[in-house]
């Protein structure tokens, strides 16, 4: 069974560190679930959420040029429902920079802006997660494109 970015797999936690957990995967492979990819809530200590030997469902979110596999537990499950009253109303106001592209809206639907994090720590965490995700995707696409380029 070959797997790549986007695959959802079953694995077993084989090791826990302060920055995440190592998970054994099919085909004698293993990957890392970074602490920021364990749960939708803030994770202070990995051991509060995972135990060695625990079976987990993970999603492959990146494979770097050295073959290291980046995993996410939270992306392998549905996000928790938002409490009522959170977020912005769909109808009123405009986002900074406008929300209309090329003078029209696609199909009359308006994309809702995500709620802004309340604290600096939340904003920093969100930035780091987005940055890590983009870097993983970029490294994966660079790896794939370098194979086609005929590097020697």
PDB file of C-alpha atoms in Angstrom:
ATOM      1  CA  UNK A   1       0.000   0.000   0.000  1.00  0.00           C
ATOM      2  CA  UNK A   2       1.654   3.219  -1.157  1.00  0.00           C
ATOM      3  CA  UNK A   3       0.626   6.367   0.680  1.00  0.00           C
ATOM      4  CA  UNK A   4       1.278  10.056   0.171  1.00  0.00           C
ATOM      5  CA  UNK A   5       0.206  13.476   1.358  1.00  0.00           C
ATOM      6  CA  UNK A   6      -3.493  13.422   2.214  1.00  0.00           C
ATOM      7  CA  UNK A   7      -3.624   9.708   3.111  1.00  0.00           C
ATOM      8  CA  UNK A   8      -5.408   8.790   6.320  1.00  0.00           C
ATOM      9  CA  UNK A   9      -3.845   5.810   8.103  1.00  0.00           C
ATOM     10  CA  UNK A  10      -4.010   3.836  11.329  1.00  0.00           C
ATOM     11  CA  UNK A  11      -0.839   3.799  13.416  1.00  0.00           C
ATOM     12  CA  UNK A  12       0.535   3.153  16.877  1.00  0.00           C
ATOM     13  CA  UNK A  13       2.322   5.669  19.100  1.00  0.00           C
ATOM     14  CA  UNK A  14       5.872   4.371  19.590  1.00  0.00           C
ATOM     15  CA  UNK A  15       7.511   7.312  21.336  1.00  0.00           C
ATOM     16  CA  UNK A  16       6.629  10.592  22.999  1.00  0.00           C
ATOM     17  CA  UNK A  17       8.830  13.683  23.158  1.00  0.00           C
ATOM     18  CA  UNK A  18       8.247  17.232  24.368  1.00  0.00           C
ATOM     19  CA  UNK A  19       7.661  18.355  20.755  1.00  0.00           C
ATOM     20  CA  UNK A  20       5.381  15.540  19.558  1.00  0.00           C
ATOM     21  CA  UNK A  21       4.891  11.810  19.140  1.00  0.00           C
ATOM     22  CA  UNK A  22       6.360   9.207  16.817  1.00  0.00           C
ATOM     23  CA  UNK A  23       3.846   6.882  15.172  1.00  0.00           C
ATOM     24  CA  UNK A  24       4.550   3.560  13.455  1.00  0.00           C
ATOM     25  CA  UNK A  25       2.757   3.202  10.121  1.00  0.00           C
ATOM     26  CA  UNK A  26       2.125   0.373   7.656  1.00  0.00           C
ATOM     27  CA  UNK A  27       5.061  -0.870   5.547  1.00  0.00           C
ATOM     28  CA  UNK A  28       7.487  -0.499   8.489  1.00  0.00           C
ATOM     29  CA  UNK A  29       7.460   3.297   8.181  1.00  0.00           C
ATOM     30  CA  UNK A  30       7.096   5.853  10.911  1.00  0.00           C
ATOM     31  CA  UNK A  31       6.261   9.531  11.144  1.00  0.00           C
ATOM     32  CA  UNK A  32       6.060  12.419  13.569  1.00  0.00           C
ATOM     33  CA  UNK A  33       2.945  14.121  14.869  1.00  0.00           C
ATOM     34  CA  UNK A  34       4.093  17.593  15.923  1.00  0.00           C
ATOM     35  CA  UNK A  35       2.611  18.852  19.202  1.00  0.00           C
ATOM     36  CA  UNK A  36       0.591  21.454  17.256  1.00  0.00           C
ATOM     37  CA  UNK A  37      -1.075  18.670  15.214  1.00  0.00           C
ATOM     38  CA  UNK A  38      -2.293  16.540  18.132  1.00  0.00           C
ATOM     39  CA  UNK A  39      -5.545  18.304  19.050  1.00  0.00           C
ATOM     40  CA  UNK A  40      -7.664  21.300  18.141  1.00  0.00           C
ATOM     41  CA  UNK A  41      -7.193  22.586  21.690  1.00  0.00           C
ATOM     42  CA  UNK A  42      -3.921  23.860  23.164  1.00  0.00           C
ATOM     43  CA  UNK A  43      -1.525  21.006  23.991  1.00  0.00           C
ATOM     44  CA  UNK A  44       0.896  21.827  26.787  1.00  0.00           C
ATOM     45  CA  UNK A  45       2.126  18.271  27.373  1.00  0.00           C
ATOM     46  CA  UNK A  46       1.883  15.510  24.771  1.00  0.00           C
ATOM     47  CA  UNK A  47       1.481  12.914  27.538  1.00  0.00           C
ATOM     48  CA  UNK A  48      -1.849  14.507  28.498  1.00  0.00           C
ATOM     49  CA  UNK A  49      -3.266  13.446  25.116  1.00  0.00           C
ATOM     50  CA  UNK A  50      -1.314  10.352  23.997  1.00  0.00           C
ATOM     51  CA  UNK A  51       0.211   7.227  25.529  1.00  0.00           C
ATOM     52  CA  UNK A  52       2.824   4.875  24.066  1.00  0.00           C
ATOM     53  CA  UNK A  53       1.157   1.907  22.409  1.00  0.00           C
ATOM     54  CA  UNK A  54      -2.055   3.864  21.724  1.00  0.00           C
ATOM     55  CA  UNK A  55      -3.702   3.267  18.337  1.00  0.00           C
ATOM     56  CA  UNK A  56      -4.323   6.537  16.468  1.00  0.00           C
ATOM     57  CA  UNK A  57      -5.770   7.663  13.156  1.00  0.00           C
ATOM     58  CA  UNK A  58      -3.392  10.077  11.385  1.00  0.00           C
ATOM     59  CA  UNK A  59      -3.304  12.081   8.165  1.00  0.00           C
ATOM     60  CA  UNK A  60      -0.083  12.466   6.167  1.00  0.00           C
ATOM     61  CA  UNK A  61       0.452  16.234   5.846  1.00  0.00           C
ATOM     62  CA  UNK A  62       3.940  16.200   4.393  1.00  0.00           C
ATOM     63  CA  UNK A  63       6.900  14.119   3.299  1.00  0.00           C
ATOM     64  CA  UNK A  64      10.221  15.956   3.163  1.00  0.00           C
ATOM     65  CA  UNK A  65      13.185  15.409   0.859  1.00  0.00           C
ATOM     66  CA  UNK A  66      14.744  12.983   3.349  1.00  0.00           C
ATOM     67  CA  UNK A  67      11.595  10.827   3.396  1.00  0.00           C
ATOM     68  CA  UNK A  68      10.487  11.963   6.847  1.00  0.00           C
ATOM     69  CA  UNK A  69       6.725  11.782   7.218  1.00  0.00           C
ATOM     70  CA  UNK A  70       4.823  14.600   8.944  1.00  0.00           C
ATOM     71  CA  UNK A  71       1.512  13.524  10.437  1.00  0.00           C
ATOM     72  CA  UNK A  72      -1.572  15.137  11.961  1.00  0.00           C
ATOM     73  CA  UNK A  73      -4.083  13.578  14.325  1.00  0.00           C
ATOM     74  CA  UNK A  74      -6.415  16.571  14.376  1.00  0.00           C
ATOM     75  CA  UNK A  75      -6.643  16.786  10.565  1.00  0.00           C
ATOM     76  CA  UNK A  76      -7.673  13.113  10.467  1.00  0.00           C
ATOM     77  CA  UNK A  77     -10.871  13.959  12.359  1.00  0.00           C
ATOM     78  CA  UNK A  78     -13.658  16.478  11.968  1.00  0.00           C
ATOM     79  CA  UNK A  79     -13.125  19.824  13.719  1.00  0.00           C
ATOM     80  CA  UNK A  80     -15.177  20.334  16.872  1.00  0.00           C
ATOM     81  CA  UNK A  81     -18.373  22.352  16.379  1.00  0.00           C
ATOM     82  CA  UNK A  82     -18.105  26.040  17.117  1.00  0.00           C
ATOM     83  CA  UNK A  83     -20.122  27.298  20.070  1.00  0.00           C
ATOM     84  CA  UNK A  84     -23.140  29.385  19.018  1.00  0.00           C
ATOM     85  CA  UNK A  85     -22.403  33.085  18.699  1.00  0.00           C
ATOM     86  CA  UNK A  86     -18.804  32.743  17.576  1.00  0.00           C
ATOM     87  CA  UNK A  87     -17.525  34.001  14.262  1.00  0.00           C
ATOM     88  CA  UNK A  88     -18.706  36.905  12.182  1.00  0.00           C
ATOM     89  CA  UNK A  89     -22.134  37.277  10.636  1.00  0.00           C
ATOM     90  CA  UNK A  90     -22.260  36.402   6.943  1.00  0.00           C
ATOM     91  CA  UNK A  91     -24.250  39.438   5.895  1.00  0.00           C
ATOM     92  CA  UNK A  92     -22.797  42.737   7.024  1.00  0.00           C
ATOM     93  CA  UNK A  93     -19.604  44.701   6.681  1.00  0.00           C
ATOM     94  CA  UNK A  94     -16.625  44.317   4.425  1.00  0.00           C
ATOM     95  CA  UNK A  95     -13.304  42.749   5.179  1.00  0.00           C
ATOM     96  CA  UNK A  96     -10.208  44.911   4.888  1.00  0.00           C
ATOM     97  CA  UNK A  97      -9.095  44.926   1.276  1.00  0.00           C
ATOM     98  CA  UNK A  98     -12.594  44.076   0.062  1.00  0.00           C
ATOM     99  CA  UNK A  99     -14.194  40.723  -0.439  1.00  0.00           C
ATOM    100  CA  UNK A 100     -15.092  40.921  -4.120  1.00  0.00           C
ATOM    101  CA  UNK A 101     -12.642  39.518  -6.669  1.00  0.00           C
ATOM    102  CA  UNK A 102     -12.574  40.861 -10.237  1.00  0.00           C
ATOM    103  CA  UNK A 103     -15.755  42.859  -9.669  1.00  0.00           C
ATOM    104  CA  UNK A 104     -18.056  39.904  -9.045  1.00  0.00           C
ATOM    105  CA  UNK A 105     -18.787  37.248  -6.494  1.00  0.00           C
ATOM    106  CA  UNK A 106     -18.664  33.605  -7.495  1.00  0.00           C
ATOM    107  CA  UNK A 107     -22.179  32.214  -7.493  1.00  0.00           C
ATOM    108  CA  UNK A 108     -23.402  34.771  -4.973  1.00  0.00           C
ATOM    109  CA  UNK A 109     -21.660  33.044  -2.078  1.00  0.00           C
ATOM    110  CA  UNK A 110     -19.492  34.987   0.322  1.00  0.00           C
ATOM    111  CA  UNK A 111     -16.635  33.283   2.095  1.00  0.00           C
ATOM    112  CA  UNK A 112     -16.721  33.809   5.845  1.00  0.00           C
ATOM    113  CA  UNK A 113     -13.503  35.110   7.382  1.00  0.00           C
ATOM    114  CA  UNK A 114     -12.127  32.951  10.188  1.00  0.00           C
ATOM    115  CA  UNK A 115     -12.550  34.364  13.682  1.00  0.00           C
ATOM    116  CA  UNK A 116      -9.451  36.210  14.866  1.00  0.00           C
ATOM    117  CA  UNK A 117      -7.585  34.535  17.757  1.00  0.00           C
ATOM    118  CA  UNK A 118      -8.038  36.394  21.009  1.00  0.00           C
ATOM    119  CA  UNK A 119      -4.555  36.306  22.513  1.00  0.00           C
ATOM    120  CA  UNK A 120      -1.033  36.769  21.211  1.00  0.00           C
ATOM    121  CA  UNK A 121      -0.237  33.131  22.018  1.00  0.00           C
ATOM    122  CA  UNK A 122      -3.224  31.950  19.961  1.00  0.00           C
ATOM    123  CA  UNK A 123      -2.208  34.166  17.050  1.00  0.00           C
ATOM    124  CA  UNK A 124       1.386  32.940  17.241  1.00  0.00           C
ATOM    125  CA  UNK A 125       0.254  29.308  17.387  1.00  0.00           C
ATOM    126  CA  UNK A 126      -2.011  29.838  14.362  1.00  0.00           C
ATOM    127  CA  UNK A 127       0.835  31.494  12.439  1.00  0.00           C
ATOM    128  CA  UNK A 128       3.275  28.679  13.264  1.00  0.00           C
ATOM    129  CA  UNK A 129       0.783  25.989  12.219  1.00  0.00           C
ATOM    130  CA  UNK A 130       0.050  27.743   8.940  1.00  0.00           C
ATOM    131  CA  UNK A 131       3.744  28.304   8.306  1.00  0.00           C
ATOM    132  CA  UNK A 132       4.664  24.669   9.048  1.00  0.00           C
ATOM    133  CA  UNK A 133       1.884  23.433   6.801  1.00  0.00           C
ATOM    134  CA  UNK A 134       2.901  25.689   3.921  1.00  0.00           C
ATOM    135  CA  UNK A 135       6.561  24.707   4.294  1.00  0.00           C
ATOM    136  CA  UNK A 136       5.676  21.000   4.297  1.00  0.00           C
ATOM    137  CA  UNK A 137       3.583  21.407   1.164  1.00  0.00           C
ATOM    138  CA  UNK A 138       6.306  23.478  -0.512  1.00  0.00           C
ATOM    139  CA  UNK A 139       9.016  20.950   0.304  1.00  0.00           C
ATOM    140  CA  UNK A 140       6.832  18.133  -0.981  1.00  0.00           C
ATOM    141  CA  UNK A 141       6.091  19.910  -4.272  1.00  0.00           C
ATOM    142  CA  UNK A 142       9.765  20.859  -4.712  1.00  0.00           C
ATOM    143  CA  UNK A 143      10.743  17.244  -4.155  1.00  0.00           C
ATOM    144  CA  UNK A 144       8.236  16.067  -6.755  1.00  0.00           C
ATOM    145  CA  UNK A 145       9.240  18.692  -9.318  1.00  0.00           C
ATOM    146  CA  UNK A 146      12.976  18.031  -8.853  1.00  0.00           C
ATOM    147  CA  UNK A 147      12.412  14.393  -9.852  1.00  0.00           C
ATOM    148  CA  UNK A 148      11.005  15.497 -13.187  1.00  0.00           C
ATOM    149  CA  UNK A 149      13.743  18.061 -13.780  1.00  0.00           C
ATOM    150  CA  UNK A 150      16.432  15.457 -14.290  1.00  0.00           C
ATOM    151  CA  UNK A 151      18.761  16.509 -11.463  1.00  0.00           C
ATOM    152  CA  UNK A 152      21.918  14.469 -11.258  1.00  0.00           C
TER     153      UNK A 152
END
